[in-house]
Coordinates of N, CA, C and O in Angstrom, one line a residue:
M1 N -104.6 -56.4 -36.5 CA -106.0 -55.9 -36.7 C -107.0 -57.0 -36.4 O -108.1 -56.7 -35.9
A2 N -106.6 -58.3 -36.6 CA -107.5 -59.4 -36.2 C -107.9 -59.4 -34.8 O -109.0 -59.6 -34.4
K3 N -106.9 -59.0 -33.9 CA -107.2 -59.0 -32.4 C -108.2 -57.9 -32.1 O -109.0 -58.1 -31.2
T4 N -108.2 -56.8 -32.8 CA -109.1 -55.7 -32.5 C -110.5 -56.1 -33.0 O -111.5 -55.5 -32.4
V5 N -110.7 -56.9 -34.0 CA -112.1 -57.2 -34.5 C -112.6 -58.6 -33.9 O -113.7 -58.9 -34.2
Q6 N -111.7 -59.3 -33.2 CA -112.2 -60.6 -32.7 C -113.4 -60.5 -31.8 O -114.3 -61.4 -31.8
Q7 N -113.6 -59.4 -31.0 CA -114.8 -59.3 -30.2 C -116.0 -59.0 -31.1 O -117.1 -59.3 -30.6
K8 N -115.9 -58.5 -32.3 CA -117.0 -58.3 -33.2 C -117.4 -59.5 -34.0 O -118.4 -59.5 -34.7
A9 N -116.6 -60.6 -33.9 CA -116.9 -61.8 -34.7 C -118.2 -62.4 -34.3 O -118.6 -62.3 -33.1
R10 N -118.9 -63.0 -35.2 CA -120.2 -63.7 -34.9 C -120.1 -65.1 -35.5 O -119.2 -65.4 -36.3
S11 N -121.0 -65.9 -35.1 CA -121.0 -67.3 -35.5 C -121.7 -67.5 -36.8 O -122.8 -66.9 -37.1
Y12 N -121.2 -68.4 -37.6 CA -121.7 -68.7 -38.9 C -121.8 -70.3 -39.0 O -120.9 -70.9 -38.6
T13 N -122.8 -70.8 -39.7 CA -122.9 -72.2 -40.0 C -122.5 -72.4 -41.4 O -123.1 -71.8 -42.3
V14 N -121.4 -73.1 -41.6 CA -120.9 -73.3 -43.0 C -120.7 -74.8 -43.2 O -120.6 -75.6 -42.3
N15 N -120.7 -75.2 -44.5 CA -120.6 -76.6 -44.9 C -119.1 -76.7 -45.3 O -118.7 -76.3 -46.4
L16 N -118.3 -77.3 -44.5 CA -116.9 -77.6 -44.7 C -116.6 -79.1 -44.7 O -117.0 -79.7 -43.7
Y17 N -116.0 -79.6 -45.7 CA -115.6 -81.0 -45.8 C -116.8 -81.9 -45.5 O -116.7 -82.8 -44.7
E18 N -117.9 -81.6 -46.1 CA -119.2 -82.3 -46.1 C -119.8 -82.4 -44.7 O -120.6 -83.3 -44.4
K19 N -119.5 -81.5 -43.9 CA -120.1 -81.4 -42.5 C -120.5 -79.9 -42.3 O -119.9 -79.0 -42.7
Q20 N -121.7 -79.8 -41.5 CA -122.1 -78.5 -41.1 C -121.2 -78.1 -39.9 O -121.1 -78.9 -38.9
R21 N -120.5 -77.0 -39.9 CA -119.6 -76.6 -38.8 C -120.0 -75.1 -38.4 O -120.4 -74.3 -39.2
E22 N -119.7 -74.9 -37.1 CA -119.9 -73.5 -36.6 C -118.5 -72.9 -36.6 O -117.6 -73.5 -36.1
V23 N -118.4 -71.7 -37.2 CA -117.2 -70.9 -37.2 C -117.5 -69.5 -36.7 O -118.6 -69.0 -36.9
R24 N -116.5 -68.9 -36.1 CA -116.6 -67.5 -35.7 C -115.8 -66.7 -36.7 O -114.7 -67.0 -37.0
A25 N -116.5 -65.7 -37.3 CA -115.8 -64.9 -38.3 C -116.3 -63.4 -38.3 O -117.3 -63.1 -37.7
Y26 N -115.4 -62.6 -38.8 CA -115.8 -61.1 -39.0 C -115.4 -60.7 -40.4 O -114.3 -61.1 -40.9
S27 N -116.2 -59.9 -41.0 CA -116.0 -59.5 -42.4 C -115.9 -57.9 -42.4 O -116.6 -57.3 -41.7
R28 N -115.0 -57.5 -43.3 CA -114.9 -56.0 -43.5 C -114.4 -55.8 -44.9 O -113.5 -56.5 -45.4
V29 N -114.9 -54.7 -45.5 CA -114.4 -54.3 -46.9 C -113.4 -53.2 -46.7 O -113.7 -52.2 -45.9
V30 N -112.2 -53.4 -47.2 CA -111.1 -52.4 -47.1 C -110.6 -52.1 -48.5 O -110.8 -52.8 -49.5
M31 N -110.0 -50.9 -48.7 CA -109.4 -50.5 -49.9 C -108.0 -51.0 -50.0 O -107.2 -50.8 -49.1
L32 N -107.7 -51.8 -51.0 CA -106.3 -52.3 -51.2 C -105.6 -51.5 -52.2 O -106.0 -51.4 -53.4
K33 N -104.6 -50.8 -51.8 CA -103.9 -49.8 -52.6 C -103.2 -50.5 -53.8 O -103.2 -49.9 -54.9
T34 N -102.6 -51.7 -53.6 CA -101.9 -52.3 -54.6 C -102.8 -52.7 -55.8 O -102.4 -52.7 -56.9
L35 N -104.0 -53.1 -55.5 CA -105.0 -53.5 -56.6 C -105.8 -52.3 -57.0 O -106.5 -52.4 -58.0
K36 N -105.8 -51.2 -56.2 CA -106.6 -50.0 -56.5 C -108.1 -50.4 -56.6 O -108.8 -49.9 -57.5
R37 N -108.5 -51.2 -55.6 CA -109.9 -51.6 -55.6 C -110.3 -52.1 -54.2 O -109.4 -52.5 -53.4
P38 N -111.6 -52.1 -53.9 CA -112.0 -52.7 -52.6 C -111.9 -54.2 -52.5 O -112.1 -54.9 -53.6
V39 N -111.6 -54.7 -51.4 CA -111.4 -56.1 -51.1 C -112.2 -56.5 -49.9 O -112.1 -55.7 -48.9
Q40 N -112.9 -57.6 -49.9 CA -113.6 -58.1 -48.7 C -112.6 -59.0 -48.0 O -112.1 -59.9 -48.5
V41 N -112.4 -58.7 -46.7 CA -111.5 -59.5 -45.8 C -112.4 -60.2 -44.8 O -113.2 -59.6 -44.2
V42 N -112.2 -61.5 -44.7 CA -113.0 -62.3 -43.7 C -111.9 -62.9 -42.8 O -111.1 -63.7 -43.2
W43 N -112.0 -62.6 -41.5 CA -111.2 -63.2 -40.5 C -111.9 -64.3 -39.9 O -113.0 -64.2 -39.4
V44 N -111.4 -65.5 -39.9 CA -112.0 -66.7 -39.3 C -111.2 -67.1 -38.1 O -110.0 -67.3 -38.2
F45 N -111.8 -67.1 -37.0 CA -111.2 -67.3 -35.7 C -111.3 -68.8 -35.3 O -112.4 -69.3 -35.3
R46 N -110.2 -69.4 -34.9 CA -110.2 -70.7 -34.4 C -109.8 -70.7 -32.9 O -109.6 -69.6 -32.4
R47 N -109.6 -71.8 -32.3 CA -109.3 -71.8 -30.9 C -108.0 -71.0 -30.5 O -108.1 -70.2 -29.7
T48 N -107.0 -71.3 -31.2 CA -105.7 -70.6 -30.9 C -105.1 -69.8 -32.0 O -104.1 -69.2 -31.8
Q49 N -105.8 -69.7 -33.1 CA -105.3 -68.9 -34.2 C -106.4 -68.4 -35.1 O -107.5 -68.6 -34.9
W50 N -106.0 -67.6 -36.1 CA -107.0 -67.0 -37.0 C -106.4 -67.0 -38.4 O -105.2 -67.1 -38.6
I51 N -107.3 -67.0 -39.4 CA -106.8 -66.9 -40.8 C -107.6 -65.8 -41.4 O -108.7 -65.5 -41.1
A52 N -107.0 -65.1 -42.4 CA -107.6 -64.0 -43.1 C -107.9 -64.5 -44.6 O -106.9 -65.0 -45.2
L53 N -109.1 -64.4 -45.1 CA -109.4 -64.7 -46.4 C -109.8 -63.5 -47.2 O -110.4 -62.6 -46.6
F54 N -109.3 -63.4 -48.4 CA -109.5 -62.2 -49.2 C -110.3 -62.5 -50.5 O -110.1 -63.5 -51.1
T55 N -111.2 -61.6 -50.9 CA -111.8 -61.7 -52.2 C -112.1 -60.3 -52.8 O -112.4 -59.4 -52.0
T56 N -112.1 -60.2 -54.1 CA -112.5 -59.0 -54.7 C -113.9 -59.0 -55.2 O -114.5 -58.0 -55.6
D57 N -114.6 -60.2 -55.0 CA -116.0 -60.3 -55.3 C -116.8 -59.9 -54.1 O -117.0 -60.7 -53.2
L58 N -117.3 -58.7 -54.1 CA -118.0 -58.1 -52.9 C -119.4 -58.6 -52.8 O -120.0 -58.4 -51.8
S59 N -119.9 -59.4 -53.8 CA -121.2 -59.9 -53.7 C -121.3 -61.2 -52.9 O -122.4 -61.6 -52.6
L60 N -120.2 -61.8 -52.6 CA -120.2 -63.1 -51.9 C -120.5 -62.8 -50.4 O -120.0 -61.9 -49.8
S61 N -121.2 -63.8 -49.8 CA -121.5 -63.7 -48.4 C -120.3 -64.3 -47.6 O -119.5 -65.0 -48.2
V62 N -120.3 -64.1 -46.3 CA -119.2 -64.6 -45.5 C -119.2 -66.1 -45.6 O -118.1 -66.7 -45.7
T63 N -120.3 -66.8 -45.5 CA -120.4 -68.2 -45.5 C -119.9 -68.8 -46.9 O -119.2 -69.7 -46.9
Q64 N -120.3 -68.1 -48.0 CA -119.8 -68.5 -49.3 C -118.3 -68.4 -49.4 O -117.6 -69.3 -49.9
I65 N -117.7 -67.3 -48.9 CA -116.2 -67.2 -48.9 C -115.5 -68.3 -48.2 O -114.6 -68.9 -48.7
I66 N -116.0 -68.6 -47.0 CA -115.4 -69.6 -46.2 C -115.5 -71.0 -46.8 O -114.6 -71.8 -46.9
E67 N -116.7 -71.3 -47.4 CA -116.9 -72.6 -48.1 C -116.1 -72.7 -49.3 O -115.5 -73.7 -49.6
Y68 N -115.9 -71.6 -50.1 CA -115.1 -71.6 -51.3 C -113.6 -71.9 -51.0 O -112.9 -72.6 -51.6
Y69 N -113.1 -71.2 -49.9 CA -111.8 -71.4 -49.5 C -111.6 -72.9 -49.0 O -110.5 -73.5 -49.2
G70 N -112.6 -73.4 -48.3 CA -112.5 -74.8 -47.9 C -112.5 -75.8 -49.1 O -111.7 -76.7 -49.1
A71 N -113.2 -75.5 -50.1 CA -113.2 -76.3 -51.3 C -111.8 -76.2 -52.0 O -111.3 -77.1 -52.5
R72 N -111.3 -75.0 -52.0 CA -110.0 -74.7 -52.6 C -108.9 -75.5 -51.9 O -108.0 -76.0 -52.6
W73 N -109.0 -75.6 -50.6 CA -108.0 -76.4 -49.9 C -108.0 -77.8 -50.3 O -106.9 -78.5 -50.5
K74 N -109.2 -78.4 -50.6 CA -109.2 -79.8 -51.1 C -108.5 -79.9 -52.5 O -107.9 -80.9 -52.7
I75 N -108.7 -78.9 -53.3 CA -108.1 -78.9 -54.6 C -106.6 -78.8 -54.5 O -105.8 -79.6 -55.1
E76 N -106.1 -77.9 -53.6 CA -104.7 -77.8 -53.4 C -104.1 -79.1 -52.8 O -103.0 -79.5 -53.2
S77 N -104.8 -79.7 -52.0 CA -104.4 -81.0 -51.4 C -104.3 -82.1 -52.5 O -103.3 -82.9 -52.5
G78 N -105.2 -82.1 -53.4 CA -105.2 -83.0 -54.6 C -103.9 -82.7 -55.4 O -103.3 -83.7 -55.9
F79 N -103.6 -81.5 -55.7 CA -102.4 -81.2 -56.5 C -101.1 -81.6 -55.7 O -100.2 -82.1 -56.3
K80 N -101.1 -81.5 -54.4 CA -100.0 -81.9 -53.6 C -99.8 -83.4 -53.7 O -98.7 -83.9 -53.9
E81 N -100.9 -84.2 -53.7 CA -100.9 -85.6 -53.9 C -100.3 -86.0 -55.3 O -99.4 -86.8 -55.4
L82 N -100.7 -85.2 -56.3 CA -100.2 -85.5 -57.6 C -98.7 -85.2 -57.7 O -98.0 -86.0 -58.3
K83 N -98.3 -84.1 -57.1 CA -96.9 -83.8 -57.2 C -96.0 -84.6 -56.4 O -95.0 -85.2 -56.9
Q84 N -96.3 -84.8 -55.1 CA -95.4 -85.4 -54.2 C -95.6 -86.9 -54.1 O -94.7 -87.7 -54.1
D85 N -96.9 -87.4 -53.9 CA -97.1 -88.8 -53.7 C -97.1 -89.6 -55.0 O -96.7 -90.7 -55.0
I86 N -97.6 -89.1 -56.1 CA -97.6 -89.8 -57.4 C -96.4 -89.5 -58.2 O -95.9 -90.4 -58.9
G87 N -95.7 -88.4 -58.0 CA -94.4 -88.1 -58.6 C -94.5 -87.3 -59.9 O -93.6 -87.3 -60.7
S88 N -95.6 -86.5 -60.1 CA -95.6 -85.7 -61.3 C -94.5 -84.7 -61.4 O -94.2 -84.2 -62.5
H89 N -94.0 -84.2 -60.3 CA -93.0 -83.2 -60.3 C -91.6 -83.7 -60.8 O -90.7 -83.0 -61.1
K90 N -91.5 -85.0 -60.9 CA -90.2 -85.6 -61.3 C -90.2 -85.8 -62.8 O -89.2 -86.4 -63.3
S91 N -91.2 -85.4 -63.5 CA -91.3 -85.6 -65.0 C -90.1 -84.9 -65.7 O -89.8 -83.7 -65.4
Q92 N -89.5 -85.6 -66.6 CA -88.5 -85.0 -67.4 C -89.0 -84.6 -68.8 O -88.2 -84.3 -69.7
C93 N -90.3 -84.6 -69.0 CA -90.9 -84.3 -70.3 C -90.7 -82.9 -70.7 O -90.7 -82.0 -69.9
R94 N -90.4 -82.7 -72.0 CA -90.2 -81.3 -72.5 C -91.3 -81.0 -73.6 O -91.5 -79.9 -73.9
N95 N -91.8 -82.0 -74.2 CA -92.8 -81.9 -75.2 C -94.2 -81.7 -74.6 O -94.5 -82.4 -73.6
A96 N -95.0 -80.7 -75.1 CA -96.3 -80.4 -74.5 C -97.2 -81.6 -74.4 O -97.9 -81.8 -73.4
Q97 N -97.2 -82.4 -75.5 CA -98.1 -83.6 -75.5 C -97.6 -84.6 -74.4 O -98.4 -85.2 -73.8
A98 N -96.3 -84.8 -74.3 CA -95.8 -85.7 -73.3 C -96.1 -85.3 -71.9 O -96.4 -86.1 -71.0
V99 N -96.0 -84.0 -71.6 CA -96.4 -83.4 -70.3 C -97.9 -83.7 -70.0 O -98.2 -84.1 -68.9
T100 N -98.7 -83.4 -71.0 CA -100.1 -83.7 -70.9 C -100.4 -85.1 -70.6 O -101.2 -85.5 -69.7
N101 N -99.8 -86.0 -71.3 CA -99.9 -87.5 -71.1 C -99.5 -87.9 -69.7 O -100.1 -88.7 -69.1
H102 N -98.3 -87.4 -69.3 CA -97.8 -87.7 -68.0 C -98.7 -87.2 -66.9 O -99.0 -88.0 -66.0
L103 N -99.3 -86.0 -67.0 CA -100.2 -85.5 -66.0 C -101.5 -86.3 -66.0 O -102.0 -86.6 -64.9
N104 N -102.0 -86.7 -67.2 CA -103.2 -87.5 -67.2 C -103.0 -88.9 -66.6 O -103.8 -89.4 -65.9
F105 N -101.8 -89.5 -66.8 CA -101.4 -90.7 -66.2 C -101.4 -90.6 -64.7 O -101.9 -91.5 -63.9
C106 N -100.8 -89.5 -64.2 CA -100.7 -89.3 -62.8 C -102.1 -89.1 -62.1 O -102.4 -89.6 -61.1
M107 N -103.0 -88.4 -62.8 CA -104.3 -88.2 -62.3 C -105.1 -89.5 -62.3 O -105.9 -89.8 -61.4
M108 N -104.9 -90.3 -63.3 CA -105.5 -91.6 -63.4 C -105.0 -92.5 -62.2 O -105.8 -93.2 -61.5
A109 N -103.7 -92.4 -61.9 CA -103.2 -93.2 -60.8 C -103.8 -92.7 -59.4 O -104.1 -93.5 -58.6
T110 N -104.0 -91.4 -59.3 CA -104.6 -90.9 -58.1 C -106.0 -91.3 -58.0 O -106.5 -91.8 -56.9
A111 N -106.8 -91.3 -59.1 CA -108.2 -91.7 -59.1 C -108.3 -93.2 -58.7 O -109.1 -93.6 -57.9
L112 N -107.4 -94.0 -59.3 CA -107.5 -95.4 -59.0 C -107.1 -95.7 -57.6 O -107.7 -96.6 -56.9
T113 N -106.2 -94.9 -57.0 CA -105.9 -95.1 -55.6 C -107.1 -94.8 -54.7 O -107.4 -95.5 -53.8
W114 N -107.8 -93.7 -55.0 CA -108.9 -93.3 -54.2 C -110.1 -94.3 -54.4 O -110.9 -94.6 -53.5
I115 N -110.2 -94.8 -55.6 CA -111.3 -95.9 -55.9 C -111.0 -97.1 -55.0 O -111.8 -97.7 -54.4
Y116 N -109.7 -97.5 -55.0 CA -109.3 -98.6 -54.2 C -109.6 -98.3 -52.7 O -110.1 -99.2 -52.0
A117 N -109.3 -97.1 -52.2 CA -109.6 -96.7 -50.8 C -111.1 -96.8 -50.5 O -111.5 -97.2 -49.4
D118 N -111.9 -96.4 -51.5 CA -113.3 -96.4 -51.3 C -113.9 -97.8 -51.1 O -114.9 -98.0 -50.4
R119 N -113.2 -98.8 -51.7 CA -113.7 -100.2 -51.7 C -113.1 -101.0 -50.5 O -113.5 -102.1 -50.4
L120 N -112.2 -100.4 -49.7 CA -111.7 -101.1 -48.6 C -112.9 -101.3 -47.6 O -113.7 -100.4 -47.4
K121 N -112.9 -102.4 -46.9 CA -113.9 -102.7 -45.9 C -113.7 -101.9 -44.6 O -114.7 -101.5 -44.0
T122 N -112.5 -101.6 -44.3 CA -112.2 -100.8 -43.1 C -111.2 -99.8 -43.4 O -110.4 -99.9 -44.3
D123 N -111.3 -98.7 -42.7 CA -110.3 -97.6 -42.9 C -108.9 -98.0 -42.5 O -108.8 -98.7 -41.4
P124 N -107.9 -97.7 -43.3 CA -106.6 -98.1 -42.9 C -106.1 -97.3 -41.7 O -106.6 -96.2 -41.4
E125 N -105.1 -97.9 -41.0 CA -104.5 -97.3 -39.8 C -103.7 -96.1 -40.3 O -103.0 -96.2 -41.3
R126 N -103.8 -95.0 -39.6 CA -102.9 -93.8 -40.0 C -101.5 -94.1 -39.6 O -101.2 -94.4 -38.5
R127 N -100.6 -93.9 -40.5 CA -99.2 -94.1 -40.2 C -98.7 -92.9 -39.4 O -97.9 -93.1 -38.4
H128 N -99.0 -91.7 -39.8 CA -98.6 -90.5 -39.0 C -99.9 -89.9 -38.4 O -100.7 -89.2 -39.1
K129 N -100.1 -90.2 -37.2 CA -101.4 -89.7 -36.5 C -101.3 -88.2 -36.4 O -100.3 -87.6 -36.0
V130 N -102.5 -87.5 -36.7 CA -102.6 -86.1 -36.5 C -103.7 -85.8 -35.5 O -104.8 -86.4 -35.6
K131 N -103.4 -85.0 -34.5 CA -104.4 -84.7 -33.5 C -105.7 -84.1 -34.1 O -105.6 -83.2 -34.9
G132 N -106.8 -84.7 -33.7 CA -108.1 -84.2 -34.2 C -108.5 -84.7 -35.5 O -109.6 -84.4 -36.0
R133 N -107.8 -85.6 -36.2 CA -108.1 -86.2 -37.4 C -108.3 -87.7 -37.3 O -107.3 -88.4 -36.9
A134 N -109.4 -88.2 -37.7 CA -109.6 -89.7 -37.7 C -109.5 -90.3 -39.0 O -109.2 -91.5 -39.2
S135 N -109.6 -89.5 -40.1 CA -109.6 -90.1 -41.4 C -108.2 -90.4 -41.9 O -107.2 -89.8 -41.4
F136 N -108.0 -91.3 -42.8 CA -106.7 -91.7 -43.3 C -106.3 -90.7 -44.4 O -107.0 -89.9 -44.9
A137 N -105.0 -90.9 -44.7 CA -104.4 -90.0 -45.7 C -104.1 -90.8 -47.0 O -104.1 -92.0 -47.0
F138 N -103.8 -90.1 -48.0 CA -103.5 -90.7 -49.3 C -102.3 -91.6 -49.2 O -102.2 -92.7 -49.8
S139 N -101.3 -91.2 -48.4 CA -100.0 -92.0 -48.3 C -100.4 -93.3 -47.6 O -99.7 -94.3 -47.8
D140 N -101.4 -93.4 -46.7 CA -101.8 -94.6 -46.1 C -102.3 -95.6 -47.1 O -102.0 -96.8 -47.0
I141 N -103.0 -95.2 -48.0 CA -103.6 -96.0 -49.1 C -102.4 -96.5 -50.0 O -102.4 -97.7 -50.3
R142 N -101.5 -95.6 -50.3 CA -100.4 -96.0 -51.2 C -99.6 -97.1 -50.5 O -99.1 -98.0 -51.1
R143 N -99.4 -97.0 -49.2 CA -98.6 -98.0 -48.4 C -99.3 -99.3 -48.5 O -98.6 -100.3 -48.7
I144 N -100.6 -99.4 -48.4 CA -101.4 -100.6 -48.5 C -101.2 -101.2 -49.9 O -101.0 -102.5 -50.0
I145 N -101.3 -100.4 -50.9 CA -101.1 -100.9 -52.3 C -99.7 -101.4 -52.5 O -99.5 -102.5 -53.1
D146 N -98.7 -100.7 -52.0 CA -97.3 -101.1 -52.1 C -97.1 -102.5 -51.4 O -96.4 -103.4 -52.0
E147 N -97.7 -102.6 -50.2 CA -97.5 -103.9 -49.5 C -98.2 -105.1 -50.3 O -97.6 -106.2 -50.4
A148 N -99.3 -104.8 -50.9 CA -100.0 -105.8 -51.7 C -99.2 -106.2 -52.9 O -99.2 -107.4 -53.3
A149 N -98.6 -105.2 -53.6 CA -97.9 -105.5 -54.8 C -96.6 -106.3 -54.5 O -96.1 -107.1 -55.3
L150 N -96.0 -106.1 -53.3 CA -94.8 -106.8 -53.0 C -95.1 -108.2 -52.3 O -94.2 -109.0 -52.1
D151 N -96.4 -108.5 -52.0 CA -96.7 -109.8 -51.5 C -96.5 -110.9 -52.5 O -96.8 -110.8 -53.6
P152 N -95.9 -112.0 -52.0 CA -95.7 -113.1 -53.0 C -96.9 -113.7 -53.6 O -96.9 -114.3 -54.7
D153 N -98.1 -113.5 -52.9 CA -99.3 -114.0 -53.4 C -100.0 -113.0 -54.4 O -101.1 -113.3 -54.8
F154 N -99.3 -111.9 -54.7 CA -99.9 -110.9 -55.6 C -100.3 -111.4 -57.0 O -101.3 -111.1 -57.5
E155 N -99.5 -112.3 -57.5 CA -99.8 -112.9 -58.9 C -101.0 -113.7 -58.9 O -101.7 -113.8 -59.9
R156 N -101.5 -114.2 -57.8 CA -102.7 -115.0 -57.7 C -103.9 -114.0 -57.9 O -104.9 -114.3 -58.6
V157 N -103.7 -112.8 -57.2 CA -104.8 -111.8 -57.3 C -104.8 -111.1 -58.6 O -105.8 -110.8 -59.2
C158 N -103.6 -110.8 -59.1 CA -103.4 -110.0 -60.4 C -102.4 -110.8 -61.3 O -101.2 -110.5 -61.3
P159 N -102.9 -111.8 -62.0 CA -102.0 -112.7 -62.8 C -101.4 -112.0 -63.9 O -101.9 -111.0 -64.5
K160 N -100.2 -112.4 -64.3 CA -99.5 -111.9 -65.4 C -100.1 -112.5 -66.7 O -100.5 -113.7 -66.7
Y161 N -100.1 -111.7 -67.8 CA -100.6 -112.3 -69.0 C -99.5 -113.1 -69.7 O -98.4 -112.7 -69.7
S162 N -99.9 -114.2 -70.3 CA -98.9 -115.0 -71.0 C -98.6 -114.3 -72.3 O -97.5 -114.4 -72.8
S163 N -99.6 -113.7 -72.9 CA -99.3 -112.9 -74.1 C -100.1 -111.6 -74.0 O -101.1 -111.5 -73.3
S164 N -99.6 -110.5 -74.6 CA -100.1 -109.2 -74.4 C -101.5 -109.2 -75.0 O -101.7 -109.5 -76.2
P165 N -102.5 -108.7 -74.2 CA -103.9 -108.6 -74.8 C -104.0 -107.5 -75.8 O -103.4 -106.4 -75.6
V166 N -104.7 -107.7 -76.8 CA -104.9 -106.7 -77.9 C -105.9 -105.6 -77.4 O -106.9 -106.0 -76.8
N167 N -105.5 -104.4 -77.6 CA -106.4 -103.2 -77.2 C -106.7 -103.2 -75.7 O -107.8 -102.8 -75.3
S168 N -105.8 -103.7 -74.9 CA -106.1 -103.6 -73.4 C -106.0 -102.2 -72.9 O -105.3 -101.4 -73.6
V169 N -106.6 -101.9 -71.8 CA -106.5 -100.6 -71.2 C -105.0 -100.2 -71.0 O -104.6 -99.1 -71.2
V170 N -104.3 -101.2 -70.4 CA -102.9 -100.9 -70.1 C -102.1 -100.6 -71.4 O -101.3 -99.7 -71.4
A171 N -102.3 -101.3 -72.5 CA -101.6 -101.1 -73.7 C -101.9 -99.7 -74.2 O -101.0 -99.0 -74.7
V172 N -103.2 -99.3 -74.1 CA -103.6 -98.0 -74.6 C -102.9 -96.9 -73.8 O -102.4 -95.9 -74.3
L173 N -102.9 -97.1 -72.4 CA -102.3 -96.1 -71.6 C -100.8 -96.0 -71.8 O -100.2 -94.9 -71.8
L174 N -100.1 -97.1 -72.0 CA -98.7 -97.1 -72.3 C -98.4 -96.4 -73.6 O -97.4 -95.7 -73.7
R175 N -99.2 -96.6 -74.6 CA -99.0 -95.9 -75.9 C -99.2 -94.4 -75.6 O -98.5 -93.6 -76.2
M176 N -100.1 -94.0 -74.8 CA -100.3 -92.6 -74.5 C -99.1 -91.9 -73.8 O -98.7 -90.8 -74.2
V177 N -98.5 -92.7 -72.9 CA -97.4 -92.1 -72.1 C -96.2 -92.1 -73.0 O -95.3 -91.2 -72.8
A178 N -96.0 -93.1 -73.8 CA -94.8 -93.2 -74.6 C -94.6 -92.0 -75.6 O -95.4 -91.3 -75.9

């Protein structure tokens, strides 16, 4: 069906990933039998492929639907980082409070990693280059942090405490996770 409506597609200016972009899209309201209600379908055409976006909120404009899906992709990417790169999927916790603490600790690790990335003077080199993407990935930042932590000079930058500080942030976090 997308091929039949591709000629009817028109250009839209949308805000995706903090940039104004031109996209070609076509929208149509169809009746979805499984939900027993009308659904708005937006076909977004790219150079070699197309994607279909669905919503039951018929009051949304085509640009809003495309922008919402773009924001949703960033959220999904963040969850992927939490699960695969930080390791939240490896949790053996069974207690609800322990699961919450583990997830909070993983989100804190993710936030600290991105704060570290924001403070870098230059963008790190991409380990796995992707055509059309100049920005670095989460795993590139993790690699830099790993290399710094294994450096013999690391203790000069981040010295070990001779005695445990009272009420330190680390102590509080470790009590939360335990």
